Each structure stands twice: as structure tokens, then as C-alpha cells.
């Protein structure tokens, strides 16, 4: 009886060298398998942040070619490695796997430790969930971990309609702060939190 040694394959956006968007190509590569404490996530959406295009352009964090960029992802757990108890196949998750190390989110599947993911809220689609991890974590770390914002404090947030800023406004309100934000006049409506 022969053992099947065929490696599962997947599609991914790869790059062989640093450069502009023209260095990105669609290819078929080996699908990763989850190691102990890791999950295999079928990617439904991947976010693009400045760290992605800067890494693509200058080759930072790429490692040996071919490289697969992409840190912000949302998808469905396909398989779990030994020791994973937080998730089961079929769970919808989002997160920022392996950052700042090479993660490979621009692919059909990605693996990372289960703690690099959290459950995706049911009312949030995969596209919007994939846009959250880096920007939301940045806002949370500044407000909660560094500034230790407490109820009743006043917080000034510049660029309150920007990618991190609009999340910082909501998180500061969640922490009970009185928020003052700045934004271009044309973006004032976006910078205001929803009523309530």
C-alpha cells in the first residue's frame, strides 16, 4: 500500500523581487499545514496596509523569494493543530497572523498560532473584518496599553476620520473618555461617532 505524498496546493499572490504592484503575480504554491497550536484559515478577505506596500516596494520582511505578503485577514478555520482548543473547523475568525514576520495572507489559506486570531463578529462581513486588525490594534495599544485612558478623561485624536483615527474615536468613547477630534472639514461627518 503506497502512501499519498501529494502536497495540497493553493493560489497565492507572490512576488519574486521588490518593486511596485507590477511585481505581484498569481501563482500556485504549496498549501501550509497547521503546526501544534496553529490553525489553518481559508482566507475570505485580506487587508492592505502601508506596511504591505512598503514591504513590497523595499523588500523589507520578505525573506527568500517567492514572498507572499498580507497580514490582515478574515476567513474560516479549516483545520486546527494539536493543542488548539479556542477554535474548531467552521469558526469565522479574523486577525493579524505572525506580524511582523512573514504571514502570507495574500493566499487562499494561511496558518498561524490560534492566539493571532479572534472570532469575527456575526454582524461584520469578511471584507470589513480584514480591514480592522492592524489599524484597530494600533489604536487600542495607544489608548489602552500606553495611555491607560480612564472614564472621564479628555482625549484629543488628530486625523479622527483616518484609518486609525476613526477607530481610536470609537475605542476612546468605549473606554469612557470625552473625545475631541480633528479632521478636514470635508471629513467631519466621517469623524463623528454614531449617536448613542
One Martini backbone bead per residue (centre of mass of N, CA, C, O) as a GRO file, in nm:
protein
  196
    1UNK     BB    1   0.093   0.039   0.027
    2UNK     BB    2   0.065   0.363  -0.069
    3UNK     BB    3   0.161   0.682   0.008
    4UNK     BB    4   0.029   0.997   0.004
    5UNK     BB    5   0.248   1.285  -0.106
    6UNK     BB    6   0.055   1.497  -0.177
    7UNK     BB    7   0.045   1.834  -0.201
    8UNK     BB    8  -0.129   2.083  -0.127
    9UNK     BB    9  -0.286   2.347  -0.304
   10UNK     BB   10  -0.258   2.706  -0.394
   11UNK     BB   11  -0.343   3.032  -0.423
   12UNK     BB   12  -0.120   3.321  -0.490
   13UNK     BB   13   0.039   3.622  -0.412
   14UNK     BB   14   0.346   3.697  -0.558
   15UNK     BB   15   0.708   3.767  -0.510
   16UNK     BB   16   1.052   3.790  -0.636
   17UNK     BB   17   1.060   4.110  -0.592
   18UNK     BB   18   1.109   4.424  -0.556
   19UNK     BB   19   0.832   4.671  -0.587
   20UNK     BB   20   0.574   4.722  -0.752
   21UNK     BB   21   0.273   4.589  -0.851
   22UNK     BB   22   0.415   4.431  -1.095
   23UNK     BB   23   0.543   4.194  -0.898
   24UNK     BB   24   0.267   4.076  -0.890
   25UNK     BB   25   0.157   3.727  -0.881
   26UNK     BB   26  -0.004   3.447  -0.989
   27UNK     BB   27   0.004   3.137  -0.799
   28UNK     BB   28   0.114   2.806  -0.728
   29UNK     BB   29   0.117   2.661  -0.399
   30UNK     BB   30   0.178   2.543  -0.108
   31UNK     BB   31  -0.004   2.435   0.146
   32UNK     BB   32  -0.043   2.488   0.459
   33UNK     BB   33   0.021   2.348   0.782
   34UNK     BB   34  -0.068   2.291   1.093
   35UNK     BB   35   0.070   2.334   1.381
   36UNK     BB   36   0.112   2.343   1.684
   37UNK     BB   37  -0.126   2.593   1.786
   38UNK     BB   38  -0.255   2.599   1.503
   39UNK     BB   39  -0.424   2.745   1.220
   40UNK     BB   40  -0.634   2.694   0.940
   41UNK     BB   41  -0.714   2.952   0.701
   42UNK     BB   42  -0.967   3.053   0.499
   43UNK     BB   43  -0.948   3.310   0.285
   44UNK     BB   44  -1.176   3.588   0.219
   45UNK     BB   45  -0.987   3.833   0.331
   46UNK     BB   46  -0.752   4.108   0.262
   47UNK     BB   47  -0.551   4.346   0.377
   48UNK     BB   48  -0.422   4.686   0.309
   49UNK     BB   49  -0.118   4.830   0.407
   50UNK     BB   50   0.160   5.011   0.434
   51UNK     BB   51   0.333   4.760   0.512
   52UNK     BB   52   0.286   4.613   0.245
   53UNK     BB   53   0.391   4.821   0.026
   54UNK     BB   54   0.665   4.868   0.160
   55UNK     BB   55   0.764   4.577   0.151
   56UNK     BB   56   0.734   4.541  -0.154
   57UNK     BB   57   0.926   4.780  -0.241
   58UNK     BB   58   1.193   4.712  -0.033
   59UNK     BB   59   1.184   4.401   0.098
   60UNK     BB   60   1.069   4.399   0.368
   61UNK     BB   61   0.998   4.089   0.515
   62UNK     BB   62   1.030   3.867   0.279
   63UNK     BB   63   1.266   3.703   0.224
   64UNK     BB   64   1.253   3.437   0.045
   65UNK     BB   65   1.186   3.355  -0.254
   66UNK     BB   66   0.879   3.356  -0.257
   67UNK     BB   67   0.654   3.606  -0.165
   68UNK     BB   68   0.390   3.653   0.091
   69UNK     BB   69   0.179   3.874   0.170
   70UNK     BB   70  -0.010   3.954   0.444
   71UNK     BB   71  -0.184   4.025   0.764
   72UNK     BB   72  -0.482   4.093   0.707
   73UNK     BB   73  -0.752   3.872   0.808
   74UNK     BB   74  -1.039   3.677   0.681
   75UNK     BB   75  -1.216   3.371   0.794
   76UNK     BB   76  -1.201   3.007   0.796
   77UNK     BB   77  -1.170   2.737   0.973
   78UNK     BB   78  -1.025   2.427   0.861
   79UNK     BB   79  -0.788   2.372   1.079
   80UNK     BB   80  -0.626   2.205   1.359
   81UNK     BB   81  -0.391   2.185   1.585
   82UNK     BB   82  -0.227   2.079   1.832
   83UNK     BB   83  -0.390   2.229   2.121
   84UNK     BB   84  -0.649   2.342   2.002
   85UNK     BB   85  -0.945   2.511   2.174
   86UNK     BB   86  -1.073   2.786   2.053
   87UNK     BB   87  -1.112   2.623   1.777
   88UNK     BB   88  -1.307   2.526   1.489
   89UNK     BB   89  -1.421   2.409   1.229
   90UNK     BB   90  -1.606   2.699   1.089
   91UNK     BB   91  -1.484   2.933   1.215
   92UNK     BB   92  -1.500   3.275   1.237
   93UNK     BB   93  -1.215   3.486   1.153
   94UNK     BB   94  -0.969   3.732   1.275
   95UNK     BB   95  -0.639   3.888   1.187
   96UNK     BB   96  -0.260   3.899   1.265
   97UNK     BB   97  -0.045   3.707   1.135
   98UNK     BB   98   0.298   3.709   1.248
   99UNK     BB   99   0.346   3.984   1.332
  100UNK     BB  100   0.630   4.092   1.147
  101UNK     BB  101   0.614   3.835   1.003
  102UNK     BB  102   0.571   3.619   0.771
  103UNK     BB  103   0.237   3.516   0.655
  104UNK     BB  104   0.041   3.496   0.378
  105UNK     BB  105  -0.256   3.647   0.310
  106UNK     BB  106  -0.220   3.630  -0.019
  107UNK     BB  107  -0.424   3.371   0.013
  108UNK     BB  108  -0.626   3.096   0.060
  109UNK     BB  109  -0.411   3.029   0.292
  110UNK     BB  110  -0.344   3.034   0.656
  111UNK     BB  111  -0.103   3.030   0.921
  112UNK     BB  112  -0.138   3.026   1.288
  113UNK     BB  113  -0.173   3.106   1.582
  114UNK     BB  114  -0.461   3.118   1.755
  115UNK     BB  115  -0.392   3.403   1.903
  116UNK     BB  116  -0.402   3.566   1.613
  117UNK     BB  117  -0.708   3.521   1.670
  118UNK     BB  118  -1.060   3.599   1.629
  119UNK     BB  119  -1.376   3.636   1.641
  120UNK     BB  120  -1.617   3.707   1.421
  121UNK     BB  121  -1.855   3.908   1.392
  122UNK     BB  122  -2.166   3.847   1.263
  123UNK     BB  123  -2.214   4.164   1.156
  124UNK     BB  124  -1.937   4.107   1.000
  125UNK     BB  125  -1.770   4.110   0.730
  126UNK     BB  126  -1.478   4.009   0.582
  127UNK     BB  127  -1.384   4.276   0.461
  128UNK     BB  128  -1.406   4.447   0.725
  129UNK     BB  129  -1.237   4.262   0.909
  130UNK     BB  130  -0.965   4.284   0.735
  131UNK     BB  131  -0.942   4.609   0.805
  132UNK     BB  132  -0.874   4.604   1.133
  133UNK     BB  133  -0.624   4.495   1.293
  134UNK     BB  134  -0.394   4.712   1.273
  135UNK     BB  135  -0.559   4.969   1.334
  136UNK     BB  136  -0.694   4.872   1.601
  137UNK     BB  137  -0.436   4.795   1.756
  138UNK     BB  138  -0.309   5.071   1.752
  139UNK     BB  139  -0.531   5.220   1.908
  140UNK     BB  140  -0.539   5.035   2.160
  141UNK     BB  141  -0.243   5.061   2.254
  142UNK     BB  142  -0.248   5.365   2.302
  143UNK     BB  143  -0.504   5.390   2.490
  144UNK     BB  144  -0.456   5.138   2.685
  145UNK     BB  145  -0.148   5.058   2.721
  146UNK     BB  146  -0.020   5.352   2.731
  147UNK     BB  147  -0.247   5.573   2.840
  148UNK     BB  148  -0.476   5.462   3.020
  149UNK     BB  149  -0.768   5.516   2.968
  150UNK     BB  150  -1.025   5.690   3.142
  151UNK     BB  151  -1.297   5.778   3.273
  152UNK     BB  152  -1.338   6.132   3.186
  153UNK     BB  153  -1.130   6.175   2.998
  154UNK     BB  154  -0.937   6.364   2.774
  155UNK     BB  155  -0.925   6.319   2.410
  156UNK     BB  156  -0.696   6.369   2.145
  157UNK     BB  157  -0.773   6.326   1.787
  158UNK     BB  158  -0.603   6.299   1.515
  159UNK     BB  159  -0.739   6.207   1.234
  160UNK     BB  160  -1.052   6.097   1.294
  161UNK     BB  161  -1.102   5.986   0.974
  162UNK     BB  162  -0.902   5.777   0.975
  163UNK     BB  163  -0.799   5.460   1.002
  164UNK     BB  164  -0.723   5.498   1.312
  165UNK     BB  165  -0.897   5.738   1.417
  166UNK     BB  166  -1.190   5.617   1.397
  167UNK     BB  167  -1.118   5.396   1.608
  168UNK     BB  168  -1.020   5.573   1.842
  169UNK     BB  169  -1.284   5.712   1.898
  170UNK     BB  170  -1.447   5.455   1.973
  171UNK     BB  171  -1.255   5.348   2.195
  172UNK     BB  172  -1.258   5.596   2.380
  173UNK     BB  173  -1.560   5.586   2.430
  174UNK     BB  174  -1.558   5.297   2.549
  175UNK     BB  175  -1.358   5.405   2.789
  176UNK     BB  176  -1.508   5.700   2.873
  177UNK     BB  177  -1.426   5.932   2.700
  178UNK     BB  178  -1.358   6.257   2.602
  179UNK     BB  179  -1.382   6.354   2.262
  180UNK     BB  180  -1.136   6.506   2.048
  181UNK     BB  181  -1.141   6.600   1.701
  182UNK     BB  182  -0.959   6.593   1.394
  183UNK     BB  183  -1.049   6.733   1.064
  184UNK     BB  184  -1.144   6.776   0.778
  185UNK     BB  185  -1.423   6.920   0.674
  186UNK     BB  186  -1.493   6.687   0.460
  187UNK     BB  187  -1.467   6.467   0.729
  188UNK     BB  188  -1.664   6.518   0.969
  189UNK     BB  189  -1.884   6.297   0.934
  190UNK     BB  190  -1.675   6.056   0.977
  191UNK     BB  191  -1.567   6.147   1.273
  192UNK     BB  192  -1.837   6.095   1.383
  193UNK     BB  193  -2.007   5.937   1.599
  194UNK     BB  194  -2.253   5.758   1.665
  195UNK     BB  195  -2.531   5.772   1.810
  196UNK     BB  196  -2.529   5.673   2.169
   0.00000   0.00000   0.00000
